[in-house]
mmCIF file of C-alpha atoms and ligand atoms in Angstrom:
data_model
loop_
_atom_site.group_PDB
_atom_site.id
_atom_site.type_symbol
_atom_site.label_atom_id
_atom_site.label_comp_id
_atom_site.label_asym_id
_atom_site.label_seq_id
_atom_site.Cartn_x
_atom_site.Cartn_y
_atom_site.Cartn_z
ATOM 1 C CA UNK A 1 -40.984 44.825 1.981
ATOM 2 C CA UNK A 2 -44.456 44.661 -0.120
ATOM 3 C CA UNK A 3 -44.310 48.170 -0.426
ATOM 4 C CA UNK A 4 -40.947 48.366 -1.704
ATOM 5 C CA UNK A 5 -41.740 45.643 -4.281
ATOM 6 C CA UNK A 6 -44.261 47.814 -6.437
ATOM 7 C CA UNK A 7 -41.395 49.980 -7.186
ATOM 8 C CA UNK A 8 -40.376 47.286 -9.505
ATOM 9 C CA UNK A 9 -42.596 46.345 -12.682
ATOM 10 C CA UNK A 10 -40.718 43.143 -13.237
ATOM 11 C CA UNK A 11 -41.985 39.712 -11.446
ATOM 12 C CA UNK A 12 -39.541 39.093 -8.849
ATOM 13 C CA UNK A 13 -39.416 35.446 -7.632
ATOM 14 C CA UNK A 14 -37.543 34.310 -4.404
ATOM 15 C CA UNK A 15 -35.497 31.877 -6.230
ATOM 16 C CA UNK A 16 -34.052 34.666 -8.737
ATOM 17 C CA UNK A 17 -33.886 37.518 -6.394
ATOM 18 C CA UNK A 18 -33.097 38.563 -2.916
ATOM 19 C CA UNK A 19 -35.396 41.733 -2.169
ATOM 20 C CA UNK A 20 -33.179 44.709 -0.546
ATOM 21 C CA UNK A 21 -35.834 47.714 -0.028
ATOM 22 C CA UNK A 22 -36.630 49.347 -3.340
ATOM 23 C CA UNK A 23 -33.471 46.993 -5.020
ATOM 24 C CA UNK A 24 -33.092 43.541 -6.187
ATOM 25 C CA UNK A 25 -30.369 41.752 -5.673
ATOM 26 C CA UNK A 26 -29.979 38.448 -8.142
ATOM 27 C CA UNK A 27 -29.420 35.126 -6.655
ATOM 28 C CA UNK A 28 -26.065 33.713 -7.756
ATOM 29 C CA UNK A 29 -27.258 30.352 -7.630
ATOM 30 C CA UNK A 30 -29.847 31.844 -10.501
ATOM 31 C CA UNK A 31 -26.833 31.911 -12.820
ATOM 32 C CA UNK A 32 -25.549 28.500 -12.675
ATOM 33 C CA UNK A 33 -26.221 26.231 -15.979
ATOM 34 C CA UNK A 34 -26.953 29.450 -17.593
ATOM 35 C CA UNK A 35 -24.589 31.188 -20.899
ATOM 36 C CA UNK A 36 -22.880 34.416 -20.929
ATOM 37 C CA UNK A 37 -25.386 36.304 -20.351
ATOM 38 C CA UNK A 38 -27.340 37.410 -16.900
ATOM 39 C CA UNK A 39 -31.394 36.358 -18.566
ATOM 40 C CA UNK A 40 -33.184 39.354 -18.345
ATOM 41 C CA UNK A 41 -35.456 38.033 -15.865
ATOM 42 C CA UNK A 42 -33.275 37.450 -13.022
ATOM 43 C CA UNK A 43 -30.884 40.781 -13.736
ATOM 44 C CA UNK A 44 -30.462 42.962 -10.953
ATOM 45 C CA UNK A 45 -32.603 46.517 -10.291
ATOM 46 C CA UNK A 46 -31.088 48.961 -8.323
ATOM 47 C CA UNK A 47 -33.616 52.066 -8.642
ATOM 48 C CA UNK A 48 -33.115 55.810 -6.594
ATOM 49 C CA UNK A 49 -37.075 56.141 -6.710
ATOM 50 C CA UNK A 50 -39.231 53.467 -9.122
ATOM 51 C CA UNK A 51 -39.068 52.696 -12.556
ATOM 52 C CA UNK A 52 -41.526 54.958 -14.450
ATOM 53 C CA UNK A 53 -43.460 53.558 -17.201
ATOM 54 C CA UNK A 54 -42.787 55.948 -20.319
ATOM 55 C CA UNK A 55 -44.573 56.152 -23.364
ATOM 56 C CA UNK A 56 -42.502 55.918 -26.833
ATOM 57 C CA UNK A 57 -44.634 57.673 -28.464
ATOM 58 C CA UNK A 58 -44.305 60.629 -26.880
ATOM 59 C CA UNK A 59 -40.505 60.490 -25.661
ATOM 60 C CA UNK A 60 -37.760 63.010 -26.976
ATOM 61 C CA UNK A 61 -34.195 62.809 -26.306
ATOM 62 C CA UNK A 62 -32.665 66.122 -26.158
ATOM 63 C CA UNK A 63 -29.522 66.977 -26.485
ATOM 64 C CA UNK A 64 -28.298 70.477 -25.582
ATOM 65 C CA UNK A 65 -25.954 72.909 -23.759
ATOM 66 C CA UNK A 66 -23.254 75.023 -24.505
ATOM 67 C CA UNK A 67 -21.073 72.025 -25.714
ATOM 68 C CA UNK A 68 -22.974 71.880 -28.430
ATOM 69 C CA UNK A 69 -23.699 74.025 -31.661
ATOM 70 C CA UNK A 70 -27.218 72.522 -33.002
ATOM 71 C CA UNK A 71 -29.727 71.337 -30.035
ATOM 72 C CA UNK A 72 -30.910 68.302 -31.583
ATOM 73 C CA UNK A 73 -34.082 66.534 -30.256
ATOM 74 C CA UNK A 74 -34.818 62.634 -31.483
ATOM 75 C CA UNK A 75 -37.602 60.220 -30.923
ATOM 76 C CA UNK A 76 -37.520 57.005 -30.250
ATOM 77 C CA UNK A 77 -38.078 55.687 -34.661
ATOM 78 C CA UNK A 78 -35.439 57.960 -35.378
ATOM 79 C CA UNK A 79 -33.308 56.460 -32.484
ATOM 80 C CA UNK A 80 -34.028 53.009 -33.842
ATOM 81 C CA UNK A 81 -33.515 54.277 -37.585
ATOM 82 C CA UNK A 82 -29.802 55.129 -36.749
ATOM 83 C CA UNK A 83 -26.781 53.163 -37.482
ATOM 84 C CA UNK A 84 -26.850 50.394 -34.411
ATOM 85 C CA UNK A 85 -23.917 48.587 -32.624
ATOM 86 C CA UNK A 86 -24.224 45.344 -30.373
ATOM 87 C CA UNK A 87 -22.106 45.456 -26.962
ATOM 88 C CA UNK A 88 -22.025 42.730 -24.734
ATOM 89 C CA UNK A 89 -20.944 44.329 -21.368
ATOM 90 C CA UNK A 90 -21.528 44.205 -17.645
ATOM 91 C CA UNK A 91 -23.237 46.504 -15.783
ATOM 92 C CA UNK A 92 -22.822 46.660 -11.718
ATOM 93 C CA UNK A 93 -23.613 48.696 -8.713
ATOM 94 C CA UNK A 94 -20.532 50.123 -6.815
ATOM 95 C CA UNK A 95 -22.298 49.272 -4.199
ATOM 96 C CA UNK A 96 -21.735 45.615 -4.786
ATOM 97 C CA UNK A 97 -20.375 43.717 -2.022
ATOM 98 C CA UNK A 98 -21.359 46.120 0.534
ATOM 99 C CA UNK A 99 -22.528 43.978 2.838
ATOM 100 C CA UNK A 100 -19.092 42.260 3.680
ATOM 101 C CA UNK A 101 -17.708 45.590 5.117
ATOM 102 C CA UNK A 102 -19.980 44.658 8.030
ATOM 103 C CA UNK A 103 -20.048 40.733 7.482
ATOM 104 C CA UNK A 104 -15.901 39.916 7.233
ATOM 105 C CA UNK A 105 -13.948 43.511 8.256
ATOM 106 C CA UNK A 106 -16.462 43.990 11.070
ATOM 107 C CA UNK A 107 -16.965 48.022 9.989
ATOM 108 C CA UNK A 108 -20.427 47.943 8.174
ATOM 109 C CA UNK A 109 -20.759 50.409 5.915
ATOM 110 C CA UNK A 110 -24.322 52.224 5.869
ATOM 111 C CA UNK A 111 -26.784 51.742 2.059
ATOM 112 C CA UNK A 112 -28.437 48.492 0.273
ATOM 113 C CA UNK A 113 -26.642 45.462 1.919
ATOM 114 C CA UNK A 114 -25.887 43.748 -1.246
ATOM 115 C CA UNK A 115 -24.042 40.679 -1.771
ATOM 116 C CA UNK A 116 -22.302 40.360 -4.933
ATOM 117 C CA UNK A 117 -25.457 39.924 -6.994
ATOM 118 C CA UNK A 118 -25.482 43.648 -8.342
ATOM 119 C CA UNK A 119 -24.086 42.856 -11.281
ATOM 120 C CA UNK A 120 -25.195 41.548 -14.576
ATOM 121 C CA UNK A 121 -24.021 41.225 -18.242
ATOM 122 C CA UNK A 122 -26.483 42.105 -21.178
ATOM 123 C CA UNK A 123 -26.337 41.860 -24.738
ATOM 124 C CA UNK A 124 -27.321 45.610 -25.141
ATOM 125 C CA UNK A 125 -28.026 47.176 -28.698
ATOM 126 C CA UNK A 126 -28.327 50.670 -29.588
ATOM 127 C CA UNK A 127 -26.519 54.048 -30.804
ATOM 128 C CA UNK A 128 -23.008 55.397 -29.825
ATOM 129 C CA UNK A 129 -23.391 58.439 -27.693
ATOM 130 C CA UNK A 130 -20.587 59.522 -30.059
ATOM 131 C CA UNK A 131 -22.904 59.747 -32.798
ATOM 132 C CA UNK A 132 -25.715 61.740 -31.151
ATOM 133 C CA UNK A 133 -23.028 63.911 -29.799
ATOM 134 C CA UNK A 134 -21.812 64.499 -32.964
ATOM 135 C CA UNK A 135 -25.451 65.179 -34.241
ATOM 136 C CA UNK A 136 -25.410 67.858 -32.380
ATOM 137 C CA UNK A 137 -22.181 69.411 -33.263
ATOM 138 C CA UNK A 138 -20.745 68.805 -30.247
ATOM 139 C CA UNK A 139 -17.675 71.299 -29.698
ATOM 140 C CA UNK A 140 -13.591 71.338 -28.948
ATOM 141 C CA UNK A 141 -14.734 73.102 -25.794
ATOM 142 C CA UNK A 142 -17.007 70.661 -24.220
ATOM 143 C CA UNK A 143 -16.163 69.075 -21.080
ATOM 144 C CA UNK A 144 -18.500 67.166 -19.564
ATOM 145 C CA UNK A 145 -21.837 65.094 -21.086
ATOM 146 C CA UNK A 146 -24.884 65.128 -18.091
ATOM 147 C CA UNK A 147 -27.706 62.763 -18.741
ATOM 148 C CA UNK A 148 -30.253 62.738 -16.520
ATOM 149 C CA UNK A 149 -32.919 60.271 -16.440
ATOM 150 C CA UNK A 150 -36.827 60.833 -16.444
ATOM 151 C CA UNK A 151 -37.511 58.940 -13.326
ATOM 152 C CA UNK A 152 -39.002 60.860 -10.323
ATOM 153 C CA UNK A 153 -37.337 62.936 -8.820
ATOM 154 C CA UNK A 154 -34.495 61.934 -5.468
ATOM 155 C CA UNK A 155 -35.469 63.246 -2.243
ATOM 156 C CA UNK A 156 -34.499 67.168 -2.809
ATOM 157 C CA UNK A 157 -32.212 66.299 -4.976
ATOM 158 C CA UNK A 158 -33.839 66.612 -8.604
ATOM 159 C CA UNK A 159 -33.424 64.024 -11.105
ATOM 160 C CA UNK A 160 -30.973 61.337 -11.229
ATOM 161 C CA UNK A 161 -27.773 62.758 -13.528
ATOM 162 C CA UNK A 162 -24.432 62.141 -13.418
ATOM 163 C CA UNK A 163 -21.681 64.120 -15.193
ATOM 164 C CA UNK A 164 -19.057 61.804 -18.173
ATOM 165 C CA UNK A 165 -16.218 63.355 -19.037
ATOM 166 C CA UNK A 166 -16.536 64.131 -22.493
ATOM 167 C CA UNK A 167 -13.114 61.486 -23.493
ATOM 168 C CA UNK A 168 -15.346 58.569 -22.123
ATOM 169 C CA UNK A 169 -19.026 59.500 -23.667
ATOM 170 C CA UNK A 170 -16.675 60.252 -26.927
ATOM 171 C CA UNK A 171 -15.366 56.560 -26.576
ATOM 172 C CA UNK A 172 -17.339 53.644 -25.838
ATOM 173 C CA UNK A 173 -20.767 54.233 -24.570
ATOM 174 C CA UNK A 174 -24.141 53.191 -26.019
ATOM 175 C CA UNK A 175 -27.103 54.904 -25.933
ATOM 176 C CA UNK A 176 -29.023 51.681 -25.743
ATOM 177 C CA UNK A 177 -32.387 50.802 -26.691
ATOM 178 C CA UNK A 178 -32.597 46.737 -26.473
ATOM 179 C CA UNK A 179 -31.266 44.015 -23.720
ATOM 180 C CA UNK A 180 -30.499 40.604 -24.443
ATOM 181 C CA UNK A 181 -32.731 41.140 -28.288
ATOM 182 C CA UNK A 182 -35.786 42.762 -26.604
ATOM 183 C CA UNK A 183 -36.334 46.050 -26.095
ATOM 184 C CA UNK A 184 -35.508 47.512 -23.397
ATOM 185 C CA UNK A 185 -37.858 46.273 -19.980
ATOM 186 C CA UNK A 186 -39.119 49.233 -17.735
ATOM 187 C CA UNK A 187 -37.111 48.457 -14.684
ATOM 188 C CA UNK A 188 -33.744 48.705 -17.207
ATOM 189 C CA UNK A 189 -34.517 51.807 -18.953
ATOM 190 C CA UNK A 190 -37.465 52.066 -21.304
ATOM 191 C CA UNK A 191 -37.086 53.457 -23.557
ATOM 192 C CA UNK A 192 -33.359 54.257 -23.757
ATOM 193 C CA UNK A 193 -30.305 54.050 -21.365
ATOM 194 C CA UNK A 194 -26.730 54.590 -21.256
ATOM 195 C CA UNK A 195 -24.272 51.763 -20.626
ATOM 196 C CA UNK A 196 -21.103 52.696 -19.771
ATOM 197 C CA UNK A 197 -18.663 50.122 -19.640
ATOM 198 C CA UNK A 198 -16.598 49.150 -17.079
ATOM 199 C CA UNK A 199 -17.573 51.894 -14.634
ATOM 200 C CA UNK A 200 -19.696 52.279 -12.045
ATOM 201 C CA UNK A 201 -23.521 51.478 -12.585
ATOM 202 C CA UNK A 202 -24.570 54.750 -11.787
ATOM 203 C CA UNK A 203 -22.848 56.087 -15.144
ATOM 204 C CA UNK A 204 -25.561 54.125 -16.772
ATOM 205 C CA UNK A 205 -28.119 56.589 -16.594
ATOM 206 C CA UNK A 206 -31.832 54.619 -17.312
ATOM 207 C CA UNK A 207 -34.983 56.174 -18.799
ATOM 208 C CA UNK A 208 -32.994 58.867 -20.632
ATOM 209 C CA UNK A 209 -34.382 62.311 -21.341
ATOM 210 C CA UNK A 210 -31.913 64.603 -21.811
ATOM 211 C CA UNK A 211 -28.258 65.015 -22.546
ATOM 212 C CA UNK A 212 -26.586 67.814 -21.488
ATOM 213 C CA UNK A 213 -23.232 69.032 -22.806
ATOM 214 C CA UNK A 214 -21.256 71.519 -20.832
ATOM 215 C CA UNK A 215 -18.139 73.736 -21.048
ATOM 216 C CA UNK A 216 -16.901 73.306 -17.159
ATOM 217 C CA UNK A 217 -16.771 71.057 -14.814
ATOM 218 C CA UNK A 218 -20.423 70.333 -13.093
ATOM 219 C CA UNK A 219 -21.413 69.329 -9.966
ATOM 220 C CA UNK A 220 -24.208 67.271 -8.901
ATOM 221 C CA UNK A 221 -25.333 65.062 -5.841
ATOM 222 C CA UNK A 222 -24.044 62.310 -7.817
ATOM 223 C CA UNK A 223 -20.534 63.353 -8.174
ATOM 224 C CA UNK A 224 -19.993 65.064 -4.817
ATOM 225 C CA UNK A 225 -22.134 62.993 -2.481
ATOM 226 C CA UNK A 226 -23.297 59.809 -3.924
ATOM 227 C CA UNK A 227 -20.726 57.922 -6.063
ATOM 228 C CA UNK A 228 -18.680 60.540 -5.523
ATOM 229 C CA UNK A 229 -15.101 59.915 -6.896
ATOM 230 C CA UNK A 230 -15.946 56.432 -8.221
ATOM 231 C CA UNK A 231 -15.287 55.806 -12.372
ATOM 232 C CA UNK A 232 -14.360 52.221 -12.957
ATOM 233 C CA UNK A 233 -14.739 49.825 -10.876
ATOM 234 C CA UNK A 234 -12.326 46.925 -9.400
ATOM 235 C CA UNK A 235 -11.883 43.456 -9.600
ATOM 236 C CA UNK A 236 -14.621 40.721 -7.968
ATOM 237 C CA UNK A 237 -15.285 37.077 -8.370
ATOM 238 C CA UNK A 238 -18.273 35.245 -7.241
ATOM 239 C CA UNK A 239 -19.060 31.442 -7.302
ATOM 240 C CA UNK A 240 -22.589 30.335 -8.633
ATOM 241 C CA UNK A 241 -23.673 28.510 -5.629
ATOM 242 C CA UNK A 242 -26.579 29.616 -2.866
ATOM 243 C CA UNK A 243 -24.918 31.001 0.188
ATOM 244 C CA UNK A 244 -25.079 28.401 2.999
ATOM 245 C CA UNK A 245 -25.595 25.663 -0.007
ATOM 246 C CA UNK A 246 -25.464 21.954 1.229
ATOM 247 C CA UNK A 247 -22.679 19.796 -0.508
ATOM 248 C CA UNK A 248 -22.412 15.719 -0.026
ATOM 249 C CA UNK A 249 -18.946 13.898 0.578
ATOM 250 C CA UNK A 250 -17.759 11.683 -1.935
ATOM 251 C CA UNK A 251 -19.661 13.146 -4.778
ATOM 252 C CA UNK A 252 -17.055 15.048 -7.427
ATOM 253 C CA UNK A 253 -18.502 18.699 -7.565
ATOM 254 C CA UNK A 254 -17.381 21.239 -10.360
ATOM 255 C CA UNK A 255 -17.770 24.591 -9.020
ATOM 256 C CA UNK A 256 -18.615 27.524 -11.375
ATOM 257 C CA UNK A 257 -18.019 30.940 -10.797
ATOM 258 C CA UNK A 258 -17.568 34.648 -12.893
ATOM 259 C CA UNK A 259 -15.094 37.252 -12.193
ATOM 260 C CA UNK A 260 -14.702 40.250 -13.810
ATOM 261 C CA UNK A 261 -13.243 44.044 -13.434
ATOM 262 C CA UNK A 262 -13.644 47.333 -14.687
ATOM 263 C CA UNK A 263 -9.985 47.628 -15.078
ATOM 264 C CA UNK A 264 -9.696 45.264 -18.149
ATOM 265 C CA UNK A 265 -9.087 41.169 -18.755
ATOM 266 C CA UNK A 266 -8.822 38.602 -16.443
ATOM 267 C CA UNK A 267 -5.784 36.854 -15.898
ATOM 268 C CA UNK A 268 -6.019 34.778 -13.724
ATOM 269 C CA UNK A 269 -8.534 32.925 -10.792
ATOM 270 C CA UNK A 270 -7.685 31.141 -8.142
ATOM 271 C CA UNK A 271 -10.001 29.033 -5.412
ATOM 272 C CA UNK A 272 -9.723 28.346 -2.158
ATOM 273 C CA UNK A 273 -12.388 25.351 -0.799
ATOM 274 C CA UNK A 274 -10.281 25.525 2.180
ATOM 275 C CA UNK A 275 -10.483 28.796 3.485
ATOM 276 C CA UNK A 276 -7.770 30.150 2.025
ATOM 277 C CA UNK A 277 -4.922 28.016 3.617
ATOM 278 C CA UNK A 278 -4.332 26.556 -0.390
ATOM 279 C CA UNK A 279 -5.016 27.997 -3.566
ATOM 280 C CA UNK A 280 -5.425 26.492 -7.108
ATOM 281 C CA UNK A 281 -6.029 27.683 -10.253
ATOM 282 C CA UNK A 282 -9.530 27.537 -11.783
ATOM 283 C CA UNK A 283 -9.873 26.754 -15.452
ATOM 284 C CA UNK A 284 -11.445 29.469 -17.809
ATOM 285 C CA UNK A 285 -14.364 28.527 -19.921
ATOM 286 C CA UNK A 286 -16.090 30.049 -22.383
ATOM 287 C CA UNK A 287 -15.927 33.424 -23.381
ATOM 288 C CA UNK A 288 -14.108 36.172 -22.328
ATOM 289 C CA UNK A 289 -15.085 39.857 -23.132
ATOM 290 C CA UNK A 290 -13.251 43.000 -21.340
ATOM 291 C CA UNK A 291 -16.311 45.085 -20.911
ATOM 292 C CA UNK A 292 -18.161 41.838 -19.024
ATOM 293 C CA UNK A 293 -16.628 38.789 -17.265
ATOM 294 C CA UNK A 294 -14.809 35.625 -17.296
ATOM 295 C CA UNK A 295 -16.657 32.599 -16.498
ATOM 296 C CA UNK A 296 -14.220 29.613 -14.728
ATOM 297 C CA UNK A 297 -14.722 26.492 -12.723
ATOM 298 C CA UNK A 298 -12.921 24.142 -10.538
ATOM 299 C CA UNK A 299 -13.353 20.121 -9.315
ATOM 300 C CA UNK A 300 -13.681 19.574 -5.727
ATOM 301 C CA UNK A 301 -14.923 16.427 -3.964
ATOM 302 C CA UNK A 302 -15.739 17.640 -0.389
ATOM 303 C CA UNK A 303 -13.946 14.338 2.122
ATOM 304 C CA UNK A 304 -14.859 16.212 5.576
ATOM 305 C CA UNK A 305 -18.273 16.589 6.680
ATOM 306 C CA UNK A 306 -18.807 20.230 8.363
ATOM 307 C CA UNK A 307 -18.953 23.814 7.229
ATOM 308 C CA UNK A 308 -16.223 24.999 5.094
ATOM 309 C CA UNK A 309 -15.277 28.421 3.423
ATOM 310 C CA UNK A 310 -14.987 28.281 -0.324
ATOM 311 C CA UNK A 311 -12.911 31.683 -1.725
ATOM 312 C CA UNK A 312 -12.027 32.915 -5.354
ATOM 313 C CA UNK A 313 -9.443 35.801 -5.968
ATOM 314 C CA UNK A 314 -9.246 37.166 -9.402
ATOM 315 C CA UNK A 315 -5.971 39.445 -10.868
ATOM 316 C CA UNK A 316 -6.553 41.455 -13.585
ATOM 317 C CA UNK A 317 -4.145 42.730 -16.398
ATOM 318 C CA UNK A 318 -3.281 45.526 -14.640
ATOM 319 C CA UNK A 319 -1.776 43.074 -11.865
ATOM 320 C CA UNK A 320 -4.161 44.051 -9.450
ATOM 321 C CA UNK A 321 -4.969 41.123 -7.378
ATOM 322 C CA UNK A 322 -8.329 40.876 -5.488
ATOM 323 C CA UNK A 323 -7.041 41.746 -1.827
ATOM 324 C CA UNK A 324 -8.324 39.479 1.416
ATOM 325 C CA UNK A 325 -9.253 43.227 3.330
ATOM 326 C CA UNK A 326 -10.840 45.292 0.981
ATOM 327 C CA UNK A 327 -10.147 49.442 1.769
ATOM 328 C CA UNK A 328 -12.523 51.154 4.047
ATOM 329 C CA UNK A 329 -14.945 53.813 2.111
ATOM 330 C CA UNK A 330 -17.205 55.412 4.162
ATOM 331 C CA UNK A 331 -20.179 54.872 1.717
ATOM 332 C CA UNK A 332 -19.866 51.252 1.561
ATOM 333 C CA UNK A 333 -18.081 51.079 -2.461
ATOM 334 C CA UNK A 334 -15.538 49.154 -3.921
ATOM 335 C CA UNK A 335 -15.606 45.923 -2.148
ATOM 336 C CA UNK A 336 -12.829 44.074 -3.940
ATOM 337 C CA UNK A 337 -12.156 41.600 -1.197
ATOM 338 C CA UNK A 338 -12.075 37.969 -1.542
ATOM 339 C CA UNK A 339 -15.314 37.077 -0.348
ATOM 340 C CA UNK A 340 -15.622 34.006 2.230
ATOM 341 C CA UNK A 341 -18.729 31.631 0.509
ATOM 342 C CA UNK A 342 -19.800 29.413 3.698
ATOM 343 C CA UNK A 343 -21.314 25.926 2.412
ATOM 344 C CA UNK A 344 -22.167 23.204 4.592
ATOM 345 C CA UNK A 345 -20.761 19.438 4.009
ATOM 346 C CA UNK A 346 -22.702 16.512 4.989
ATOM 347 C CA UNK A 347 -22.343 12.973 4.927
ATOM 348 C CA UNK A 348 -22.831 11.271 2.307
HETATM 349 N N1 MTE B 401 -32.466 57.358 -14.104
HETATM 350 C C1 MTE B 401 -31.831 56.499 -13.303
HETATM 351 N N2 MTE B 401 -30.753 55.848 -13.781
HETATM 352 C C2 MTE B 401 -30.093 54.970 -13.004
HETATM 353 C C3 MTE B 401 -30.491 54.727 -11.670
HETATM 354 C C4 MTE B 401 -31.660 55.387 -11.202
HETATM 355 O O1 MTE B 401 -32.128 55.192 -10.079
HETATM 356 N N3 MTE B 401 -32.297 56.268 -12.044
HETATM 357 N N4 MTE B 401 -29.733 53.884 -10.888
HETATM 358 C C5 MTE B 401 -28.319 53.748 -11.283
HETATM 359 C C6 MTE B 401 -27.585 52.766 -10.527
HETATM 360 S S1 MTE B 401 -27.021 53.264 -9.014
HETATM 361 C C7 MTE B 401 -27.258 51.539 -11.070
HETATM 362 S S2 MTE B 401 -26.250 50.471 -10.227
HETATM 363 C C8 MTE B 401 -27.786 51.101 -12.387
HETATM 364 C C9 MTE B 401 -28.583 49.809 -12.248
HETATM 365 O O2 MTE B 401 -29.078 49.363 -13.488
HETATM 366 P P1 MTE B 401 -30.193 48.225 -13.542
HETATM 367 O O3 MTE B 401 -31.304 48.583 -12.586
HETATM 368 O O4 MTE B 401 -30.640 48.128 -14.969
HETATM 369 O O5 MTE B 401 -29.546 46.932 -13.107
HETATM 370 O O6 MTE B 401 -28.625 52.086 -12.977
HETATM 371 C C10 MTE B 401 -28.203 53.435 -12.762
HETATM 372 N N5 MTE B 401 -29.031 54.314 -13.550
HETATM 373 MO MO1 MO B 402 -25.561 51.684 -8.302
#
C-alpha cells in the first residue's frame, strides 16, 4: 500500500493507524489513557482522491447561487476575523464498521473494510455556516446549501459535494478553520471544512471552496449513489483495546471504551466479557457531549485462560438500543451492531 500512503501528508505510524488503501483507519488501542479528544495525530483520514495542499493566501470561499441575494467571496483573514465559536463534536465515516457485515453476518458488504476506528472527536473552531449564509443574504426560498471541496476531482464524477438541507446548515454547522487549537492539518481540511454534527462524515465537506445555495432539490453522486439516503448516523460503542489483545488471569483489568450516536445522548452501556450470555452496566466517566461521545469503563478480572469475546451495546435517548444483527445495506453503512472484540486469556 506505499502508493496509497502518499495520498496522505500526515505521518502515519503502525501503532496509531491501520492503513486501508487511500484511508486510515485509527487504532483503538491508540485512544486508551488519552482525554476527550481523538489527538490530531492518530485521527482518522478517509479521502475520495488525496489531500491537496492549498495555499491561504490565495484561497476564496465563495458563496453563491440563486439562494442567495449578494454573492459574497471571503479569504481566509477575513474568515479568521469573524465572530468564532468552539464545538467539540465527532466526526465519523458511515462507513464505519463495515467490515463486520462480512466478519459476524457473513454478507460482506463491498468499500474500505473499516473497523470501528473511523471516527474521531475534535475540538474544532471556526464560523457558523449560518453566518456566512446570512452574509450573503441568503433567501426564504433556498433549499439546499452544496459545498464542494477543492480536492481533485472523483473518477468522472467532478468534485466532492454533497447537498444540506438548508434547516441543518441554518442550525449547527461550523465552517471550521482549527482542530484540537491548531489550524487546520492538510489531510482534515486546510484551510477550511465543514463539520456537521452528528451526521454522516461525508456532510463534512474538507478543503472548502465554494458554497452553493439553491432553490430545488439537487442531485449529485453523493446523494444518489454514494451516501445516498444517509443523514445521521446510529448508535456504536467500541472498547479501547487492540483486537486479538492478550489479557493475564488474576490480574483486575478496567476496560475502557466510547460510545456515541448521531441520534443524541447516551443512556446507557452495557458489557459483555462473556460473549454476550451476561450483561452489566459500565460506569460513565468523564464528559459527555451530544455532538461527540461518552467515554465508560468496566472491572473484569479474566479467571479462564482461552479466547473470549468481550461486547458493548449502547442505547441512546431515543431508546434505540445497539442491535446484535445490524440491517443489511448494500453499500456497507450503518453498522450499528454490537461488535464481538476477540482477546486472548493466558495464564497467569
Ligand atoms: N472534499 C472532500 N471532503 C470530504 C471527503 C473527501 O474525500 N473530499 N471525504 C468525506 C468523508 S467520506 C469523510 S468520512 C470525512 C472524513 O474526515 P477526515 O478525513 O478529516 O477524518 O470527510 C468528508 N469530507
Ligand atoms: Mo465517509
Amino acid at each position: 500500500m506505499k502508493q496509497a500512503a502518499t495520498t496522505i501528508v500526515k505521518p502515519l505510524p503502525d501503532h496509531l493507524f491501520t492503513s486501508r488503501g487511500a484511508n486510515a483507519e485509527m487504532r483503538w488501542e491508540a485512544m486508551a489513557g488519552f482525554g476527550y479528544h481523538t489527538p490530531t495525530d492518530r485521527f482518522f483520514v478517509r479521502n475520495h482522491t488525496s489531500t491537496p495542499l492549498i495555499d491561504a493566501f490565495t484561497w476564496r470561499l465563495r458563496l453563491h447561487g440563486p439562494g442567495v441575494r449578494c454573492p459574497v467571496e471571503f479569504d481566509y483573514a477575513q474568515l479568521l476575523a469573524m465572530p468564532s465559536r468552539t464545538l467539540d463534536a465527532a466526526i465519523e465515516c458511515a462507513g464505519n464498521g463495515r467490515r463486520f457485515y462480512g466478519t459476524q453476518q457473513h454478507d460482506p458488504a463491498p468499500g474500505t473494510q473499516w473497523g470501528l476506528g473511523a471516527i474521531g472527536v475534535a475540538r474544532w473552531r471556526g464560523v457558523r455556516l449560518a453566518y456566512l449564509l446570512k452574509q450573503a443574504g441568503i433567501g426564504p426560498d433556498a433549499v439546499e446549501v452544496v459545498p464542494s471541496g477543492l480536492d481533485a476531482p472523483f473518477e468522472d464524477h467532478g468534485h466532492v459535494r454533497r447537498p444540506l438541507p438548508v434547516d441543518k446548515a441554518m442550525r449547527d454547522v461550523l465552517v471550521a478553520y482549527e482542530m484540537n487549537g491548531r489550524p487546520l492539518p492538510a489531510d482534515h481540511g486546510f484551510p477550511a471544512r465543514l463539520v456537521v454534527p452528528g451526521w454522516a462524515g461525508i456532510a463534512s465537506i474538507k478543503w472548502l471552496g465554494d458554497i452553493e445555495v439553491t432553490t430545488r432539490h439537487v442531485l449529485t453522486p453523493w446523494n444518489t449513489v454514494f451516501y445516498r439516503g444517509l443523514t445521521v448516523l446510529p448508535a456504536k460503542s467500541a472498547f479501547e483495546l487492540a483486537w486479538d489483545a492478550t489479557l493475564v488471569t488474576g490480574r483486575p483489568y478496567v476496560l475502557h471504551g466510547r460510545s456515541w450516536s448521531g441520534r443524541g445522548r447516551i443512556v446507557r452501556v452495557e458489557v459483555s466479557v462473556d460473549g454476550g450470555l451476561t450483561w452489566r452496566k459500565a460506569e460513565h466517566h468523564g464528559r459527555h457531549l451530544v455532538s461527540a461521545w461518552l467515554p465508560w469503563h468496566v472491572q473484569w478480572t479474566p479467571r479462564r485462560p482461552g479466547p473470549h469475546v468481550l461486547m458493548a451495546r449502547a442505547t441512546d435517548e431515543t431508546g434505540a438500543t445497539q442491535p446484535l444483527i445490524a440491517a443489511r445495506h448494500p453499500l456497507g453503512y450503518d453498522f450499528d451492531a454490537v461488535v464481538r472484540h476477540p482477546v486472548q486469556v493466558i495464564k497467569g
